[in-house]
């Protein structure tokens, strides 16, 4: 199996042979793919790049069921991730997480933090000294929902699409790079499967990053060729999960460090709830005031005694 | 870690007024934008670009590693309009797939899953069964409601058709009777001259149905006949068995004490007597009044 081979000089020797034979061999499913691997190996060895990204996925304690399912869905989507136990820490979260990531030998981390059982914050961090981002997660729909009917191979490499407004600002550019590295499966990963049958959509609407995952269903004849009409007939079915990320802050270090970017439009959910309560409290205060006002009014203007008031008392 | 929480709170104290002014919606799941951006927000562009340079992969990495496609979205999408938003995502994905597939094809990489390639899927088979069940149930519900609606429509139409038919028949009947009357009148007028005025008669029977006596063997009861029908006539006189002993007895008693009278409130009016109100006009004092 050539997959685990380090890109070394031997690749250069074999490349000549493989180029000739690859063209002649018929394209059967597995064999044909193996050939292609050899061919691609040579392009790798020319550049010398290999994606060794590994993502550590953890959550905090007291995470609720919906967010836990979301985390499990994310784990199943990324073949290059490692799921770890719940992280319990009141303070010094950053240090704990950094240690954990180093221990597991991962290069990035997705940390799902659930506060008050209601708000989910997602930390995305590149680990040794990379930047980290904290998001507030909204509009969560997991893969278990029956309305999301698509399905795809577990571990196949996704196609990533970004909307062009990721190139508008430096913080979006940074986010795009981080997302591409974390959510894109490395080529030739042990657990990755061939064929590309699903696609991730990241787009920015209203300063939020929206995520969707679609299955590609394309009618084809069995050969690896499609033409215009097939492309037209292609449909996408949503697989899930769905979520919407609201960036809060970007830090220069991993889980801490100098703040590089703050979202000026961000309002924390705690503040929203506090505001609601204040408004409701206002209602009660007004009621009390109205009552006392009424009482004062009655005291000041006593009613005339009514002669007929006690007529029917016996 | 604590720092950023504090900074967050401090940073947001200033625009507190703006928060109240902006009338946030009170859903927990939706979040709220401040009316104007907080003045104290940090945006260290150079720092961001530095970090970007740190983490990026080298420039000449092939596309096959990144697999990322940038799609331009033509028009602005309103966040709250679910349908257009999802449509925008869908079109973005579709466009991305098309571009990626063309790229794959030019690179010669297999990208279409053959129908005989079975491997572990991201959703289990049991889950997909549930999905299938739900889809089928929905389809069935829709079909049933369609059928019910069609049946209702058909019933309505059928009822209308039926009403039409009945009206037709009534009209026909009336016309036939009218034509017979006219024929009779004509015959009266022209002094029962035979043979000439059969035109009407013929006309009325154009549809081929001759006036047939109904094929029933039993003669029907004439309307003015108030005897007991079959029971009164033949049945009373035939056998002299059990019930006939009673009959003889009855006759004897009748002759002795007088006929007791027919039982029960039978109908007594005929067509002449219904409109005969001689007894009622002006003679109210003479009759026994019902209290």
PDB file of C-alpha atoms in Angstrom, chain B residues 37-159:
ATOM      1  CA  UNK B  37     -21.129  49.151  16.588  1.00  0.00           C
ATOM      2  CA  UNK B  38     -19.436  49.405  19.917  1.00  0.00           C
ATOM      3  CA  UNK B  39     -16.737  52.028  19.817  1.00  0.00           C
ATOM      4  CA  UNK B  40     -14.282  50.031  21.825  1.00  0.00           C
ATOM      5  CA  UNK B  41     -14.095  47.035  19.515  1.00  0.00           C
ATOM      6  CA  UNK B  42     -10.597  45.945  18.719  1.00  0.00           C
ATOM      7  CA  UNK B  43      -9.683  45.335  15.124  1.00  0.00           C
ATOM      8  CA  UNK B  44      -6.015  44.733  14.726  1.00  0.00           C
ATOM      9  CA  UNK B  45      -5.769  44.263  10.996  1.00  0.00           C
ATOM     10  CA  UNK B  46      -2.048  43.885  10.820  1.00  0.00           C
ATOM     11  CA  UNK B  47      -1.981  41.387  13.642  1.00  0.00           C
ATOM     12  CA  UNK B  48      -4.672  39.385  11.880  1.00  0.00           C
ATOM     13  CA  UNK B  49      -2.780  39.355   8.636  1.00  0.00           C
ATOM     14  CA  UNK B  50       0.378  38.321  10.461  1.00  0.00           C
ATOM     15  CA  UNK B  51      -1.328  35.386  12.021  1.00  0.00           C
ATOM     16  CA  UNK B  52      -2.826  34.498   8.701  1.00  0.00           C
ATOM     17  CA  UNK B  53       0.634  34.333   7.239  1.00  0.00           C
ATOM     18  CA  UNK B  54       1.736  32.144  10.128  1.00  0.00           C
ATOM     19  CA  UNK B  55      -0.850  29.493   9.749  1.00  0.00           C
ATOM     20  CA  UNK B  56      -1.327  29.389   5.979  1.00  0.00           C
ATOM     21  CA  UNK B  57      -0.088  26.517   3.986  1.00  0.00           C
ATOM     22  CA  UNK B  58       2.590  27.201   1.428  1.00  0.00           C
ATOM     23  CA  UNK B  59       1.524  28.972  -1.710  1.00  0.00           C
ATOM     24  CA  UNK B  60       2.072  26.240  -4.242  1.00  0.00           C
ATOM     25  CA  UNK B  61       0.045  23.575  -2.512  1.00  0.00           C
ATOM     26  CA  UNK B  62      -2.195  21.977  -5.083  1.00  0.00           C
ATOM     27  CA  UNK B  63      -5.904  22.586  -5.078  1.00  0.00           C
ATOM     28  CA  UNK B  64      -6.465  18.927  -4.342  1.00  0.00           C
ATOM     29  CA  UNK B  65      -5.396  19.499  -0.751  1.00  0.00           C
ATOM     30  CA  UNK B  66      -7.555  22.472  -0.122  1.00  0.00           C
ATOM     31  CA  UNK B  67     -10.612  21.450  -2.136  1.00  0.00           C
ATOM     32  CA  UNK B  68     -12.070  24.855  -1.603  1.00  0.00           C
ATOM     33  CA  UNK B  69     -14.131  26.788  -4.103  1.00  0.00           C
ATOM     34  CA  UNK B  70     -15.114  30.421  -3.825  1.00  0.00           C
ATOM     35  CA  UNK B  71     -18.544  31.275  -5.033  1.00  0.00           C
ATOM     36  CA  UNK B  72     -19.815  34.719  -5.643  1.00  0.00           C
ATOM     37  CA  UNK B  73     -23.270  35.422  -4.363  1.00  0.00           C
ATOM     38  CA  UNK B  74     -25.085  37.672  -6.721  1.00  0.00           C
ATOM     39  CA  UNK B  75     -27.573  39.432  -4.536  1.00  0.00           C
ATOM     40  CA  UNK B  76     -27.896  40.297  -0.925  1.00  0.00           C
ATOM     41  CA  UNK B  77     -29.924  37.866   1.093  1.00  0.00           C
ATOM     42  CA  UNK B  78     -32.154  38.839   3.950  1.00  0.00           C
ATOM     43  CA  UNK B  79     -31.308  36.778   6.985  1.00  0.00           C
ATOM     44  CA  UNK B  80     -34.852  36.444   8.194  1.00  0.00           C
ATOM     45  CA  UNK B  81     -36.285  35.191   4.942  1.00  0.00           C
ATOM     46  CA  UNK B  82     -35.729  31.473   5.386  1.00  0.00           C
ATOM     47  CA  UNK B  83     -36.590  30.386   1.908  1.00  0.00           C
ATOM     48  CA  UNK B  84     -34.300  32.744   0.020  1.00  0.00           C
ATOM     49  CA  UNK B  85     -31.518  32.157   2.473  1.00  0.00           C
ATOM     50  CA  UNK B  86     -31.621  28.419   2.049  1.00  0.00           C
ATOM     51  CA  UNK B  87     -31.938  28.880  -1.671  1.00  0.00           C
ATOM     52  CA  UNK B  88     -28.813  31.017  -1.660  1.00  0.00           C
ATOM     53  CA  UNK B  89     -26.929  28.291   0.193  1.00  0.00           C
ATOM     54  CA  UNK B  90     -28.214  25.674  -2.200  1.00  0.00           C
ATOM     55  CA  UNK B  91     -27.173  27.595  -5.270  1.00  0.00           C
ATOM     56  CA  UNK B  92     -23.795  28.250  -3.756  1.00  0.00           C
ATOM     57  CA  UNK B  93     -23.331  24.549  -3.135  1.00  0.00           C
ATOM     58  CA  UNK B  94     -24.555  23.606  -6.593  1.00  0.00           C
ATOM     59  CA  UNK B  95     -22.213  26.015  -8.281  1.00  0.00           C
ATOM     60  CA  UNK B  96     -19.349  24.808  -6.127  1.00  0.00           C
ATOM     61  CA  UNK B  97     -20.037  21.183  -6.998  1.00  0.00           C
ATOM     62  CA  UNK B  98     -20.121  21.940 -10.674  1.00  0.00           C
ATOM     63  CA  UNK B  99     -16.803  23.719 -10.616  1.00  0.00           C
ATOM     64  CA  UNK B 100     -15.228  21.062  -8.430  1.00  0.00           C
ATOM     65  CA  UNK B 101     -16.456  18.215 -10.613  1.00  0.00           C
ATOM     66  CA  UNK B 102     -15.087  19.820 -13.713  1.00  0.00           C
ATOM     67  CA  UNK B 103     -11.790  20.219 -11.918  1.00  0.00           C
ATOM     68  CA  UNK B 104     -11.816  16.590 -10.813  1.00  0.00           C
ATOM     69  CA  UNK B 105     -12.586  15.437 -14.259  1.00  0.00           C
ATOM     70  CA  UNK B 106      -9.751  17.390 -15.758  1.00  0.00           C
ATOM     71  CA  UNK B 107      -7.416  15.980 -13.116  1.00  0.00           C
ATOM     72  CA  UNK B 108      -8.670  12.495 -13.798  1.00  0.00           C
ATOM     73  CA  UNK B 109      -9.587  11.761 -10.207  1.00  0.00           C
ATOM     74  CA  UNK B 110     -12.513   9.475  -9.450  1.00  0.00           C
ATOM     75  CA  UNK B 111     -15.208  11.443  -7.777  1.00  0.00           C
ATOM     76  CA  UNK B 112     -18.488   9.724  -8.544  1.00  0.00           C
ATOM     77  CA  UNK B 113     -19.471   6.940  -6.237  1.00  0.00           C
ATOM     78  CA  UNK B 114     -20.355   3.776  -8.136  1.00  0.00           C
ATOM     79  CA  UNK B 115     -23.638   2.166  -7.285  1.00  0.00           C
ATOM     80  CA  UNK B 116     -21.978  -0.995  -6.047  1.00  0.00           C
ATOM     81  CA  UNK B 117     -19.630   0.699  -3.611  1.00  0.00           C
ATOM     82  CA  UNK B 118     -20.904  -0.128  -0.155  1.00  0.00           C
ATOM     83  CA  UNK B 119     -19.228   1.385   2.832  1.00  0.00           C
ATOM     84  CA  UNK B 120     -20.094   2.862   6.173  1.00  0.00           C
ATOM     85  CA  UNK B 121     -22.308   5.880   5.846  1.00  0.00           C
ATOM     86  CA  UNK B 122     -22.533   8.767   8.169  1.00  0.00           C
ATOM     87  CA  UNK B 123     -26.134   7.967   9.115  1.00  0.00           C
ATOM     88  CA  UNK B 124     -27.015   4.427  10.110  1.00  0.00           C
ATOM     89  CA  UNK B 125     -29.371   2.230   8.151  1.00  0.00           C
ATOM     90  CA  UNK B 126     -31.981   2.238  10.920  1.00  0.00           C
ATOM     91  CA  UNK B 127     -32.037   6.011  10.838  1.00  0.00           C
ATOM     92  CA  UNK B 128     -32.498   6.013   7.088  1.00  0.00           C
ATOM     93  CA  UNK B 129     -35.384   3.585   7.517  1.00  0.00           C
ATOM     94  CA  UNK B 130     -37.047   6.076   9.814  1.00  0.00           C
ATOM     95  CA  UNK B 131     -36.484   8.837   7.276  1.00  0.00           C
ATOM     96  CA  UNK B 132     -37.967   6.691   4.552  1.00  0.00           C
ATOM     97  CA  UNK B 133     -40.967   5.846   6.706  1.00  0.00           C
ATOM     98  CA  UNK B 134     -41.608   9.487   7.380  1.00  0.00           C
ATOM     99  CA  UNK B 135     -41.348  10.453   3.730  1.00  0.00           C
ATOM    100  CA  UNK B 136     -43.736   7.687   2.718  1.00  0.00           C
ATOM    101  CA  UNK B 137     -46.209   8.675   5.415  1.00  0.00           C
ATOM    102  CA  UNK B 138     -46.171  12.242   4.201  1.00  0.00           C
ATOM    103  CA  UNK B 139     -46.707  11.165   0.639  1.00  0.00           C
ATOM    104  CA  UNK B 140     -49.587   8.946   1.673  1.00  0.00           C
ATOM    105  CA  UNK B 141     -51.221  11.748   3.623  1.00  0.00           C
ATOM    106  CA  UNK B 142     -51.033  14.046   0.656  1.00  0.00           C
ATOM    107  CA  UNK B 143     -52.472  11.411  -1.646  1.00  0.00           C
ATOM    108  CA  UNK B 144     -55.301  10.639   0.731  1.00  0.00           C
ATOM    109  CA  UNK B 145     -56.281  14.244   1.072  1.00  0.00           C
ATOM    110  CA  UNK B 146     -56.185  14.554  -2.724  1.00  0.00           C
ATOM    111  CA  UNK B 147     -58.463  11.554  -3.057  1.00  0.00           C
ATOM    112  CA  UNK B 148     -60.852  12.860  -0.469  1.00  0.00           C
ATOM    113  CA  UNK B 149     -61.020  16.178  -2.209  1.00  0.00           C
ATOM    114  CA  UNK B 150     -61.666  14.508  -5.558  1.00  0.00           C
ATOM    115  CA  UNK B 151     -64.366  12.324  -4.051  1.00  0.00           C
ATOM    116  CA  UNK B 152     -66.052  15.389  -2.610  1.00  0.00           C
ATOM    117  CA  UNK B 153     -65.936  17.125  -5.957  1.00  0.00           C
ATOM    118  CA  UNK B 154     -67.299  14.078  -7.716  1.00  0.00           C
ATOM    119  CA  UNK B 155     -70.120  13.764  -5.259  1.00  0.00           C
ATOM    120  CA  UNK B 156     -71.040  17.359  -5.783  1.00  0.00           C
ATOM    121  CA  UNK B 157     -70.976  16.957  -9.530  1.00  0.00           C
ATOM    122  CA  UNK B 158     -72.925  13.718  -9.347  1.00  0.00           C
ATOM    123  CA  UNK B 159     -75.527  15.376  -7.186  1.00  0.00           C
TER     124      UNK B 159
END
